[in-house]
mmCIF file of N, CA and C in Angstrom:
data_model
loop_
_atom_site.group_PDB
_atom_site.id
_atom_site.type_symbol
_atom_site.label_atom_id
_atom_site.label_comp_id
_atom_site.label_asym_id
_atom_site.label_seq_id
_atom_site.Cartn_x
_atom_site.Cartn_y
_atom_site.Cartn_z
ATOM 1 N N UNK A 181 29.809 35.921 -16.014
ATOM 2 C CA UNK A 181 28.567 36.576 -15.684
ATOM 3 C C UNK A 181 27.539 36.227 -16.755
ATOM 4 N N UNK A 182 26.427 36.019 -16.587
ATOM 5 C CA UNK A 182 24.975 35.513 -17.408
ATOM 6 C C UNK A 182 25.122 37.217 -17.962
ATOM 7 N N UNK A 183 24.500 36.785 -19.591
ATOM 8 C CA UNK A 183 24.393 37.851 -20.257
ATOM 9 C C UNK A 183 23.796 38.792 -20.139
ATOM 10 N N UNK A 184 22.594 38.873 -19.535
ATOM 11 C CA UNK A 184 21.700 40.001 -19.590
ATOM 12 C C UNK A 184 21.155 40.072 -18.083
ATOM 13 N N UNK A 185 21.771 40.358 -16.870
ATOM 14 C CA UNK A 185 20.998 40.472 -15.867
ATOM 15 C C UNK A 185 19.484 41.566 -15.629
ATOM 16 N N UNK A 186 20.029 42.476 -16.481
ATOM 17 C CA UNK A 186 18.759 43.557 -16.580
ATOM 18 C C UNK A 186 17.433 42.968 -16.742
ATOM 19 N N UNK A 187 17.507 42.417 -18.254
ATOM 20 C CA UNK A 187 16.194 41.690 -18.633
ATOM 21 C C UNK A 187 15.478 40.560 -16.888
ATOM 22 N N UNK A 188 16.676 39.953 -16.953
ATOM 23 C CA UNK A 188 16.056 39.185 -15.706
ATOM 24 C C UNK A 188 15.494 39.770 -14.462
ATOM 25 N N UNK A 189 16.005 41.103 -14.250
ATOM 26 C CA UNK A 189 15.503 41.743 -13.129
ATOM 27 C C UNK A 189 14.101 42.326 -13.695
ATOM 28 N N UNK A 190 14.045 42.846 -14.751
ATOM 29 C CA UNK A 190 12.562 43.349 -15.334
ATOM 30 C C UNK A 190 11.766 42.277 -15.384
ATOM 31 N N UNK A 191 11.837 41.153 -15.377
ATOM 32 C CA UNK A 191 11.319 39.558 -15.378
ATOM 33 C C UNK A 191 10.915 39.499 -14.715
ATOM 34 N N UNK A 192 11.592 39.342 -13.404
ATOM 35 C CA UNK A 192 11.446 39.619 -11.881
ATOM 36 C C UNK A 192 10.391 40.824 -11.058
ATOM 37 N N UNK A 193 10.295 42.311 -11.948
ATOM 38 C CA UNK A 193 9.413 42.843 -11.742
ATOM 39 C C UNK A 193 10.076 43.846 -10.881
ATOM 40 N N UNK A 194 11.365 44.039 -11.001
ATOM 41 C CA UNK A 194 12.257 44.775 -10.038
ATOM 42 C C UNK A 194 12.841 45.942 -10.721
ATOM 43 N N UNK A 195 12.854 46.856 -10.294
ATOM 44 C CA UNK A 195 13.271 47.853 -10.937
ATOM 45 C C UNK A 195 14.874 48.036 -11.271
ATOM 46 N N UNK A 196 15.541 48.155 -12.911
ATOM 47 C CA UNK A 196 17.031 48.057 -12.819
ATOM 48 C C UNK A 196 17.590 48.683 -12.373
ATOM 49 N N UNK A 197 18.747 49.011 -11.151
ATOM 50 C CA UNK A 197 19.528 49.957 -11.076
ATOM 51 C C UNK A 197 20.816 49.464 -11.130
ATOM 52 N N UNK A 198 21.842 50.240 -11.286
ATOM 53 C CA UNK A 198 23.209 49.808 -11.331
ATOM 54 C C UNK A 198 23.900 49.168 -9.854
ATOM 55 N N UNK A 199 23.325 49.643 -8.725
ATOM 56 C CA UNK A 199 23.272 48.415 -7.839
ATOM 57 C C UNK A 199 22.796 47.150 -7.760
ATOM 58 N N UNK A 200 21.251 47.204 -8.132
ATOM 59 C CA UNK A 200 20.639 45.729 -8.191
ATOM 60 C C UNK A 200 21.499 45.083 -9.533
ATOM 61 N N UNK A 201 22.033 45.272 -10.579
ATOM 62 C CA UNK A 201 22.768 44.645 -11.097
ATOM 63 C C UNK A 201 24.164 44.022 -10.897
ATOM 64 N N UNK A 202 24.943 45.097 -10.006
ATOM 65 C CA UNK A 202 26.406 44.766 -9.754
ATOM 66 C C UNK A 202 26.217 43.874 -8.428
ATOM 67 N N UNK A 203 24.971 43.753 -7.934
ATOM 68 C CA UNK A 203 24.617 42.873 -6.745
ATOM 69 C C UNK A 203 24.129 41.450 -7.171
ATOM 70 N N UNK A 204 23.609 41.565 -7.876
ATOM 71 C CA UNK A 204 23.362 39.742 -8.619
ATOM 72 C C UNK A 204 24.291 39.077 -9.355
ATOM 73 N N UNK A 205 25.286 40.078 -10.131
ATOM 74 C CA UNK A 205 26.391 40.018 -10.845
ATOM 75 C C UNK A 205 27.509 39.407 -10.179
ATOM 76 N N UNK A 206 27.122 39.733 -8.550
ATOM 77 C CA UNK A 206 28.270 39.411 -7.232
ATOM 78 C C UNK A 206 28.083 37.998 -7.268
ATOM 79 N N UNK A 207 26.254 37.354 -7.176
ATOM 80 C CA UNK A 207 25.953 36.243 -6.491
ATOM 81 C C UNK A 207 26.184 35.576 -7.606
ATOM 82 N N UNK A 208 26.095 35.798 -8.620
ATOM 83 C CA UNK A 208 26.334 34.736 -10.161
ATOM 84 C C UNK A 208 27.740 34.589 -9.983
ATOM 85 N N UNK A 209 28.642 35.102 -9.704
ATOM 86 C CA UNK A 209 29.819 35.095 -10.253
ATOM 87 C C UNK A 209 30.797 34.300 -8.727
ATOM 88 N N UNK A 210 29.968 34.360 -7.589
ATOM 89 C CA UNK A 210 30.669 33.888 -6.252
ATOM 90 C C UNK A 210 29.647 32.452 -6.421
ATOM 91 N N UNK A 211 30.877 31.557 -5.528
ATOM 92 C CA UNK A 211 30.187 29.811 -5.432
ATOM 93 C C UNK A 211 29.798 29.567 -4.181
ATOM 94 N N UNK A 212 29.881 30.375 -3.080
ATOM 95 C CA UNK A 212 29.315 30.213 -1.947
ATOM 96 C C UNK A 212 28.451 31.311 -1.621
ATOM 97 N N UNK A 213 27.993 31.360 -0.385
ATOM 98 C CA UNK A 213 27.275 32.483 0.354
ATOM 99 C C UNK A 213 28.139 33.223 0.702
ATOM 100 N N UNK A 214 27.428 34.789 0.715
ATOM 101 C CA UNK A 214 27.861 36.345 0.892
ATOM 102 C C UNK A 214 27.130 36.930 1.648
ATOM 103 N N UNK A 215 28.084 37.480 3.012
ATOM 104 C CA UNK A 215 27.557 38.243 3.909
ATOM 105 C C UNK A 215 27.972 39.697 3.645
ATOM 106 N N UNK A 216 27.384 40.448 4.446
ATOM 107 C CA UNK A 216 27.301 41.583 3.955
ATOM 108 C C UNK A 216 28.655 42.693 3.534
ATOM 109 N N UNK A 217 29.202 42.295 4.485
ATOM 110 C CA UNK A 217 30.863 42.791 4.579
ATOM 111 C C UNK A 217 31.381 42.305 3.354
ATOM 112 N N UNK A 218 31.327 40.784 2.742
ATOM 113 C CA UNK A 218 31.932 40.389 1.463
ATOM 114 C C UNK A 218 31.296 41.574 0.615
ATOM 115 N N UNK A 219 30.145 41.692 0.438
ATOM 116 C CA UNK A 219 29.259 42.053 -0.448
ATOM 117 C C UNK A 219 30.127 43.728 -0.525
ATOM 118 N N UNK A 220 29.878 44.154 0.466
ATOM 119 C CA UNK A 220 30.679 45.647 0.323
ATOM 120 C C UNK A 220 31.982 45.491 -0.069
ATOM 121 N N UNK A 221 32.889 44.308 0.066
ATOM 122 C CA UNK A 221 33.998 44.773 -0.005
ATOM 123 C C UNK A 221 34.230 44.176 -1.858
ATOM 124 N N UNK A 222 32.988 43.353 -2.351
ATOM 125 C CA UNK A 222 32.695 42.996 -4.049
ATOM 126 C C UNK A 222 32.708 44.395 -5.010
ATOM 127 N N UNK A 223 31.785 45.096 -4.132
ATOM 128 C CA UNK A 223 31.374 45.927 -4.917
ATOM 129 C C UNK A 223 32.342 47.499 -4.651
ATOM 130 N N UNK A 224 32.373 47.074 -3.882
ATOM 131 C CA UNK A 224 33.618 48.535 -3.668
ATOM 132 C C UNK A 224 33.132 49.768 -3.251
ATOM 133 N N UNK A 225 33.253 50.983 -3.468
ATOM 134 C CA UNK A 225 32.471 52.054 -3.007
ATOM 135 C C UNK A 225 31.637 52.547 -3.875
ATOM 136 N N UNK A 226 31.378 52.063 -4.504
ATOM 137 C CA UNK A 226 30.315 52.593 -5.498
ATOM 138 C C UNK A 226 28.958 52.515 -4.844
ATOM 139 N N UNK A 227 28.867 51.663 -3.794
ATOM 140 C CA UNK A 227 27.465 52.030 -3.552
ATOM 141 C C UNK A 227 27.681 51.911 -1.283
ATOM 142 N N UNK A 228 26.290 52.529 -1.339
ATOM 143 C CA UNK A 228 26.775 52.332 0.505
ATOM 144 C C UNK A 228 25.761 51.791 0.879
ATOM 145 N N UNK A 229 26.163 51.279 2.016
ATOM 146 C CA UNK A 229 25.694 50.369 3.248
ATOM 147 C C UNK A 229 24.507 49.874 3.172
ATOM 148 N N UNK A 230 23.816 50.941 3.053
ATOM 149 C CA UNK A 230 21.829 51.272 3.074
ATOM 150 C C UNK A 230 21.120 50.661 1.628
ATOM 151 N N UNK A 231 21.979 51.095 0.536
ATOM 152 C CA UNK A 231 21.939 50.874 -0.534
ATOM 153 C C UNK A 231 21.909 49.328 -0.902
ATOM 154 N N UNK A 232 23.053 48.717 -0.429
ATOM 155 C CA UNK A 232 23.750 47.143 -0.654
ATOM 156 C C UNK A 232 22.496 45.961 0.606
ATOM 157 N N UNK A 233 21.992 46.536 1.394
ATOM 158 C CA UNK A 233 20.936 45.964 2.506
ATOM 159 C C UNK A 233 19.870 46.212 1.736
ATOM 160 N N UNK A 234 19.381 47.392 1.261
ATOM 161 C CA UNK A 234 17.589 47.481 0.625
ATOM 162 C C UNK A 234 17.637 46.686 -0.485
ATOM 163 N N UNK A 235 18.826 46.948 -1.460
ATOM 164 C CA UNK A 235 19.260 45.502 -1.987
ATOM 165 C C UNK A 235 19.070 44.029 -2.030
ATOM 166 N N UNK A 236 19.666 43.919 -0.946
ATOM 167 C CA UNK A 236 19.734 42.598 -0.577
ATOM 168 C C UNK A 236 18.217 42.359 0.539
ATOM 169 N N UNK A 237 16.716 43.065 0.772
ATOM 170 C CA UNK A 237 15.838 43.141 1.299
ATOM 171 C C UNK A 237 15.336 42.649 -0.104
ATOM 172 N N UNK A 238 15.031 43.437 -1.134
ATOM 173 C CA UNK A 238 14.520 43.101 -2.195
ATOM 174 C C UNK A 238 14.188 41.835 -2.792
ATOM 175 N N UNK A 239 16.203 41.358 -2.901
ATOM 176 C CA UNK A 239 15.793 40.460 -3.411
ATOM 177 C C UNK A 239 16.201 38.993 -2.760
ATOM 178 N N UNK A 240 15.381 38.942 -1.376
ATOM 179 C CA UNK A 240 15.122 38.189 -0.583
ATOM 180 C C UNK A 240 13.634 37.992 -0.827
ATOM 181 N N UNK A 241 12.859 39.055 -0.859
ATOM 182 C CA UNK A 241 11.209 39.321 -1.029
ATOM 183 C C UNK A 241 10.666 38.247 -2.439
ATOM 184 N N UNK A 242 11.925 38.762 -3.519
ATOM 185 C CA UNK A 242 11.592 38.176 -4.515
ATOM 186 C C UNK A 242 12.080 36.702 -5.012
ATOM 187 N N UNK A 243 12.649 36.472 -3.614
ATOM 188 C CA UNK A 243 13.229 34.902 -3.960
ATOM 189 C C UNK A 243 14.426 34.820 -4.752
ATOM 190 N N UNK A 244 15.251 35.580 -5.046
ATOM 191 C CA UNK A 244 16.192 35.898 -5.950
ATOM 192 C C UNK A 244 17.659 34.898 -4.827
ATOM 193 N N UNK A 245 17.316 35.446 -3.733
ATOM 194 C CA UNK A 245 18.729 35.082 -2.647
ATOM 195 C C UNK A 245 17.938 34.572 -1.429
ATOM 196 N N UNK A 246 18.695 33.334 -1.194
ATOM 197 C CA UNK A 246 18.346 32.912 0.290
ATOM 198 C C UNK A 246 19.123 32.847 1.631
ATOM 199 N N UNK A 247 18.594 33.194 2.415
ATOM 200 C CA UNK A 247 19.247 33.262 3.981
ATOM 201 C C UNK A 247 20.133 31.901 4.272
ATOM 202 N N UNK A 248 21.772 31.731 4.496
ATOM 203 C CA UNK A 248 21.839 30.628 5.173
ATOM 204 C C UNK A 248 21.282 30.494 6.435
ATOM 205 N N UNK A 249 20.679 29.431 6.876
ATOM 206 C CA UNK A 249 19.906 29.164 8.336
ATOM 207 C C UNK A 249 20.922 29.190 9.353
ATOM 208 N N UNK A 250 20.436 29.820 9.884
ATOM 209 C CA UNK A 250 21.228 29.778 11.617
ATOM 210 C C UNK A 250 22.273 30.800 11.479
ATOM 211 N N UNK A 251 22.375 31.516 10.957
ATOM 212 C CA UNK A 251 23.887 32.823 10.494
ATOM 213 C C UNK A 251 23.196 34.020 11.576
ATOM 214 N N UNK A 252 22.092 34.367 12.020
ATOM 215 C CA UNK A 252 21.790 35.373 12.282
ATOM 216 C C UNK A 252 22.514 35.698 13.491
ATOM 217 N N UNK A 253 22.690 37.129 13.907
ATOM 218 C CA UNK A 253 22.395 38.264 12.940
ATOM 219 C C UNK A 253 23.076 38.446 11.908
ATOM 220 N N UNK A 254 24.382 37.742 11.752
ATOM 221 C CA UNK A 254 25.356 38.297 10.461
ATOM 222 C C UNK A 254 24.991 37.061 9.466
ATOM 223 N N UNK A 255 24.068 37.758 8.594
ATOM 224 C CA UNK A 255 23.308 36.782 7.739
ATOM 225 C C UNK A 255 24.194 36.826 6.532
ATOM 226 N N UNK A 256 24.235 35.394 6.238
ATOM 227 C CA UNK A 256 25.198 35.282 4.646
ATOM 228 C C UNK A 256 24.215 34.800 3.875
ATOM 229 N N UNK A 257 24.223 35.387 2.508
ATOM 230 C CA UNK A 257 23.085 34.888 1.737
ATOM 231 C C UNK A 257 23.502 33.750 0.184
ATOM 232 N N UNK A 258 22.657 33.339 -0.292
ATOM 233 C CA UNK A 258 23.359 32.841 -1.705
ATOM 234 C C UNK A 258 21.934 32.233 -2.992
ATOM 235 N N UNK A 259 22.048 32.158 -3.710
ATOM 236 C CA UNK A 259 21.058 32.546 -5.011
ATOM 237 C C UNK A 259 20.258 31.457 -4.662
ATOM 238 N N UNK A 260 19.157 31.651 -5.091
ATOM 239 C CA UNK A 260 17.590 30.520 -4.169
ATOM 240 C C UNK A 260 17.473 30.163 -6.069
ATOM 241 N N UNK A 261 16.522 28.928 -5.631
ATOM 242 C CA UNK A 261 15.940 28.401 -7.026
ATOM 243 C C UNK A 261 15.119 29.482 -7.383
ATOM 244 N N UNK A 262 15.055 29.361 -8.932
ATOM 245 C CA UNK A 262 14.411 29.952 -9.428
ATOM 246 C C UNK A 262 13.466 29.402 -10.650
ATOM 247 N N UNK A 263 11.926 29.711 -10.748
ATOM 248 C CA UNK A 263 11.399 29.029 -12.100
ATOM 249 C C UNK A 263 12.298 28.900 -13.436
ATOM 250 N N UNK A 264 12.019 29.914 -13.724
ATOM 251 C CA UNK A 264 12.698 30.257 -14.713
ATOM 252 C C UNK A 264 14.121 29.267 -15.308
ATOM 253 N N UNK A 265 14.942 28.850 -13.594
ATOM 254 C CA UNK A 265 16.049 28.318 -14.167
ATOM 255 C C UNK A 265 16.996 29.435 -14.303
ATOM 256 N N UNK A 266 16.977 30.460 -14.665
ATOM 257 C CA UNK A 266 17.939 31.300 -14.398
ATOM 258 C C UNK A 266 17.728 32.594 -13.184
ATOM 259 N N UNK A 267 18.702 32.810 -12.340
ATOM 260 C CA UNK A 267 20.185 32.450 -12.272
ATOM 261 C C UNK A 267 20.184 31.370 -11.517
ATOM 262 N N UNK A 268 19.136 30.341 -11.236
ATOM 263 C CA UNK A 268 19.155 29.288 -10.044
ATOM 264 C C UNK A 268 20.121 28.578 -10.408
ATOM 265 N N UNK A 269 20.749 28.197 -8.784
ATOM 266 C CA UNK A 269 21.287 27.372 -8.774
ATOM 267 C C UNK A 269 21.517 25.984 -8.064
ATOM 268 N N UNK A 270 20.404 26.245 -7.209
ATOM 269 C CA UNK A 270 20.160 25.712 -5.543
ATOM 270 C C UNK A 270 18.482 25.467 -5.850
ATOM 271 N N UNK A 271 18.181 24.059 -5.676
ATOM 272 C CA UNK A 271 16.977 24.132 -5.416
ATOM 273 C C UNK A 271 16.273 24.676 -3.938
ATOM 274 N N UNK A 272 14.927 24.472 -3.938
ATOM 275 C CA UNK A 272 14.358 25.413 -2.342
ATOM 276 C C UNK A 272 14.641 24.676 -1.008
ATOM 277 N N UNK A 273 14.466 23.435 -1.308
ATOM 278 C CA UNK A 273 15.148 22.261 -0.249
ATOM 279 C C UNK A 273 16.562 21.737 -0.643
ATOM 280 N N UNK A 274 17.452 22.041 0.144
ATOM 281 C CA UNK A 274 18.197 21.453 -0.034
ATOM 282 C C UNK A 274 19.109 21.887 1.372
ATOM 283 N N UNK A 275 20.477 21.530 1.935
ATOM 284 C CA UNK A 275 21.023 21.429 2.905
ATOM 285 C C UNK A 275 22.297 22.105 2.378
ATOM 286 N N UNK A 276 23.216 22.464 3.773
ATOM 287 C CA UNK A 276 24.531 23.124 3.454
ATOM 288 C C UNK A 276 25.309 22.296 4.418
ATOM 289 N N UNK A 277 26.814 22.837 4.121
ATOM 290 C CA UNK A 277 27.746 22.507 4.974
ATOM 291 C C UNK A 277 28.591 23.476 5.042
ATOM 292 N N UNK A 278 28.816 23.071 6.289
ATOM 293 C CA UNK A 278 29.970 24.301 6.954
ATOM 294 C C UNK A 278 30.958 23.596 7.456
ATOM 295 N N UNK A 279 32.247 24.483 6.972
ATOM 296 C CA UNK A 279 33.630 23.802 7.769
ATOM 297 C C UNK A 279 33.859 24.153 9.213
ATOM 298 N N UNK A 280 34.063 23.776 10.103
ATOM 299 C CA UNK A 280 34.570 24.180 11.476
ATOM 300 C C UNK A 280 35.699 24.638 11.312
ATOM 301 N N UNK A 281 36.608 24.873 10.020
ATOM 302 C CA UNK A 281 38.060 25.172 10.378
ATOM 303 C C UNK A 281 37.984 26.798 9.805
ATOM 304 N N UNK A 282 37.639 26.617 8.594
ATOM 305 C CA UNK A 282 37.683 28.042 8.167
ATOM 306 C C UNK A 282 36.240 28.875 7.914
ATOM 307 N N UNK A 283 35.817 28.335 8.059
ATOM 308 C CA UNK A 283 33.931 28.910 8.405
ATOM 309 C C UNK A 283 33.055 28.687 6.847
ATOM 310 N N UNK A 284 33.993 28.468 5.763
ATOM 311 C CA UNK A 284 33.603 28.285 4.524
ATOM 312 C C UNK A 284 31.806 27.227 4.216
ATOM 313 N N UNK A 285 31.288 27.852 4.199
ATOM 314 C CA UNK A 285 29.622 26.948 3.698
ATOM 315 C C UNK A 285 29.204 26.987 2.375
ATOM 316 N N UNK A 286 28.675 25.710 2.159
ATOM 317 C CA UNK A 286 28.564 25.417 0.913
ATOM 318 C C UNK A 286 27.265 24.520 0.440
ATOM 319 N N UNK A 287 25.895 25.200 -0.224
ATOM 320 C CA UNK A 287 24.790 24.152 -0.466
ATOM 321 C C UNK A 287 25.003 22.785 -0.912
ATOM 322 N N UNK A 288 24.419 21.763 -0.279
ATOM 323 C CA UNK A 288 24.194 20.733 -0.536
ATOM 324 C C UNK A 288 23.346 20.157 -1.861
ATOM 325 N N UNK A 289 23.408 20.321 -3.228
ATOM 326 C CA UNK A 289 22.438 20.557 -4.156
ATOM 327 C C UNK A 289 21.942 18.798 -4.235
ATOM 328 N N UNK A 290 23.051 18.419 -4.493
ATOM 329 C CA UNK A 290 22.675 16.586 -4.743
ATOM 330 C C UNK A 290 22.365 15.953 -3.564
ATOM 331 N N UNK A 291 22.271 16.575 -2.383
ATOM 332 C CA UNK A 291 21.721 15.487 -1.011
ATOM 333 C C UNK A 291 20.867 15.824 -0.747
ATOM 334 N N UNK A 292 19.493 14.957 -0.929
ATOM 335 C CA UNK A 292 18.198 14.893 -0.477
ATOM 336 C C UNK A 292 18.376 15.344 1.078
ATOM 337 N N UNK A 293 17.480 16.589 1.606
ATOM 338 C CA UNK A 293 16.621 16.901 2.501
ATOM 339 C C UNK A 293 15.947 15.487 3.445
ATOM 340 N N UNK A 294 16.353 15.027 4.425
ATOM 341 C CA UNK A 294 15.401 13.906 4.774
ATOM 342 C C UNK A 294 13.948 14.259 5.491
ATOM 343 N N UNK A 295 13.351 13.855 5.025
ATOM 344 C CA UNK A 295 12.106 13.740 5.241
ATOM 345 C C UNK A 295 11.575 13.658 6.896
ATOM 346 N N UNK A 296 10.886 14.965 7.297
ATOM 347 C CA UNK A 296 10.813 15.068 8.826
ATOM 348 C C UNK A 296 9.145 14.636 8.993
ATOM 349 N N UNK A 297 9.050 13.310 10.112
ATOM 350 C CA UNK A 297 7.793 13.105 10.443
ATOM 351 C C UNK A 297 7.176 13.767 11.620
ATOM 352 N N UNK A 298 6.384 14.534 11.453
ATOM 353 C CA UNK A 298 5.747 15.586 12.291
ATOM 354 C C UNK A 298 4.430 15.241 13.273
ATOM 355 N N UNK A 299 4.507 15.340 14.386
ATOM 356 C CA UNK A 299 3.296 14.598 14.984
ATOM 357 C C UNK A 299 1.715 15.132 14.317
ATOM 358 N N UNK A 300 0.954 14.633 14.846
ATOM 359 C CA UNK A 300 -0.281 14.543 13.859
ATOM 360 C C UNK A 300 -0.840 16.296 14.725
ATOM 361 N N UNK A 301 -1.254 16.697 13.483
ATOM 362 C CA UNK A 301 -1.796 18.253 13.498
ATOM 363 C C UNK A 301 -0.866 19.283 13.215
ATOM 364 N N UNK A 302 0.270 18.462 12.895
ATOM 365 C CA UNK A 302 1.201 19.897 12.929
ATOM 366 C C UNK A 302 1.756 20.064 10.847
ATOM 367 N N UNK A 303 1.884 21.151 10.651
ATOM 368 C CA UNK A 303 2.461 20.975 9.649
ATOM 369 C C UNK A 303 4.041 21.768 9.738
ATOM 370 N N UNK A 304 4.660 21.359 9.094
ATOM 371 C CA UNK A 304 5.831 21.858 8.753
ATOM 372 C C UNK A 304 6.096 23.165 7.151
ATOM 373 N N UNK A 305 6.316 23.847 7.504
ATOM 374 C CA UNK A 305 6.649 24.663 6.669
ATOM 375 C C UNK A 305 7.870 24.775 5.712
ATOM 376 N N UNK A 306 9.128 25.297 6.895
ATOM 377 C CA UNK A 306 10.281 25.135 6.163
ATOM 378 C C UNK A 306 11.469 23.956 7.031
ATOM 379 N N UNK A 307 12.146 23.795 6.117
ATOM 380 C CA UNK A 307 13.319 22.714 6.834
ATOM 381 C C UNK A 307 14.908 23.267 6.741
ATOM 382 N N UNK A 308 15.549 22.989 7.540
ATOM 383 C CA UNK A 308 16.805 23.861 7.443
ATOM 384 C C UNK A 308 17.848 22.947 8.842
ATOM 385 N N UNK A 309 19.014 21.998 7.295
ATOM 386 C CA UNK A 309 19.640 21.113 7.644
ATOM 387 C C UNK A 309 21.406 21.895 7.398
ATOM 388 N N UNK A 310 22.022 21.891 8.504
ATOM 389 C CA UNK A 310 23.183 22.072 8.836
ATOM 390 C C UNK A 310 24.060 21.277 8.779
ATOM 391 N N UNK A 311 24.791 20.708 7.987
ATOM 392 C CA UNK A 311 25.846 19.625 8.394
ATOM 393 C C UNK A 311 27.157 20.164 8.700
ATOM 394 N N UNK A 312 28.098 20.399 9.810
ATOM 395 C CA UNK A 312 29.128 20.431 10.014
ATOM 396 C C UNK A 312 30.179 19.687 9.857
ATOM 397 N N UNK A 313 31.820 20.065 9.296
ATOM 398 C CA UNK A 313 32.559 19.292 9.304
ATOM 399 C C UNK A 313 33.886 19.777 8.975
ATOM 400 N N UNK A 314 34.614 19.113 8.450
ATOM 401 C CA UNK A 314 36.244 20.048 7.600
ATOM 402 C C UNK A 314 35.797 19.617 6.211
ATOM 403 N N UNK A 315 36.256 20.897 5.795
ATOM 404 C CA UNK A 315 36.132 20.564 4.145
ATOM 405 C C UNK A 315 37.384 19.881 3.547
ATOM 406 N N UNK A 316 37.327 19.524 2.366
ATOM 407 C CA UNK A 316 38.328 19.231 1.453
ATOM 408 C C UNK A 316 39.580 19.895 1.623
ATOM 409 N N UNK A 317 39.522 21.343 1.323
ATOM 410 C CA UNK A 317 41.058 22.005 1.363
ATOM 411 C C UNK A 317 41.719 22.003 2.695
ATOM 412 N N UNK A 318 40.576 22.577 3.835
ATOM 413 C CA UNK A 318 41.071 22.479 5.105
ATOM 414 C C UNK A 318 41.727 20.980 5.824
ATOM 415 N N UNK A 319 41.235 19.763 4.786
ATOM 416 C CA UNK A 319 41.962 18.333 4.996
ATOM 417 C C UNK A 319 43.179 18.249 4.234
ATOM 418 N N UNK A 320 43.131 18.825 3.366
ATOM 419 C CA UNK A 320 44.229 18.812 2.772
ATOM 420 C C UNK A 320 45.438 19.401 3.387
ATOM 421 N N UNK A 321 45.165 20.672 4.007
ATOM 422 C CA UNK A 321 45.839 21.504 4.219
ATOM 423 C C UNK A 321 46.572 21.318 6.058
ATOM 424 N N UNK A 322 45.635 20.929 6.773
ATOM 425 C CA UNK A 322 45.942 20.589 7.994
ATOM 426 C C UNK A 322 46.132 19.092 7.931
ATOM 427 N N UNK A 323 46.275 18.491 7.356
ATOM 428 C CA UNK A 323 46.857 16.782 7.430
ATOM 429 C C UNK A 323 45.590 16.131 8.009
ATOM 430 N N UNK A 324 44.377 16.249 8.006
ATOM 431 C CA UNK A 324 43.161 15.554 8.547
ATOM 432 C C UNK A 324 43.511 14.050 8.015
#
């Protein structure tokens, strides 16, 4: 866990509570995306439902965590770039992959985003690249 999450949330402009800490503490310390059910079952009962969502509303607002694309409604989230550099880990463009075997997704940090040409008048905002496939363990594991 990064030493001082507090300071970073006062950085951030967010008010500390012992949820918003044991909730970033989750995303620093996990290597993939967390849906909400993980998230409750990280943190245990110490905090409820309403609590772990206004949470995770927050710090969506503040860029702290980003939506994987296409998950909805059962949205899994995982730590967005950040100026600062800390806790980023993921720049703002970048792509994921998902296994078809065990559902496991994982950002793409080192593969360039390709570049979408947009007919004339339009602009593009955001981009959101899916690659499907079997991962590593699931090849390993099923003889791929």
């Amino acid at each position: 866990m990064l030493p001082d999450i507090a300071t970073y949330l006062k950085q951030k402009k967010i008010h500390v509570t012992p949820a918003r800490c044991a909730l970033l503490a989750a995303f620093m310390e996990h290597q993939g995306f967390l849906g909400h059910k993980q998230i409750s079952t990280i943190l245990g009962v110490s905090f409820d439902r309403a609590t772990i969502y206004r949470t995770v509303e927050v710090f969506l607002q503040k860029n702290i965590i980003h939506p994987l694309p296409g998950t909805s409604p059962k949205l899994h989230y995982a730590l967005s770039k950040d100026n600062t550099g800390y806790p980023s880990r993921y720049s703002d463009k970048h792509m994921h992959f998902t296994c078809k075997v065990c559902g496991t997704t994982i950002c793409l940090e080192t593969v360039p985003t390709p570049p979408v040409r947009l007919p004339a008048g339009f602009t593009g905002t955001d981009v959101e690249v899916i690659v499907k496939g079997i991962c590593s363990n699931c090849q390993k594991k099923d003889g791929y």
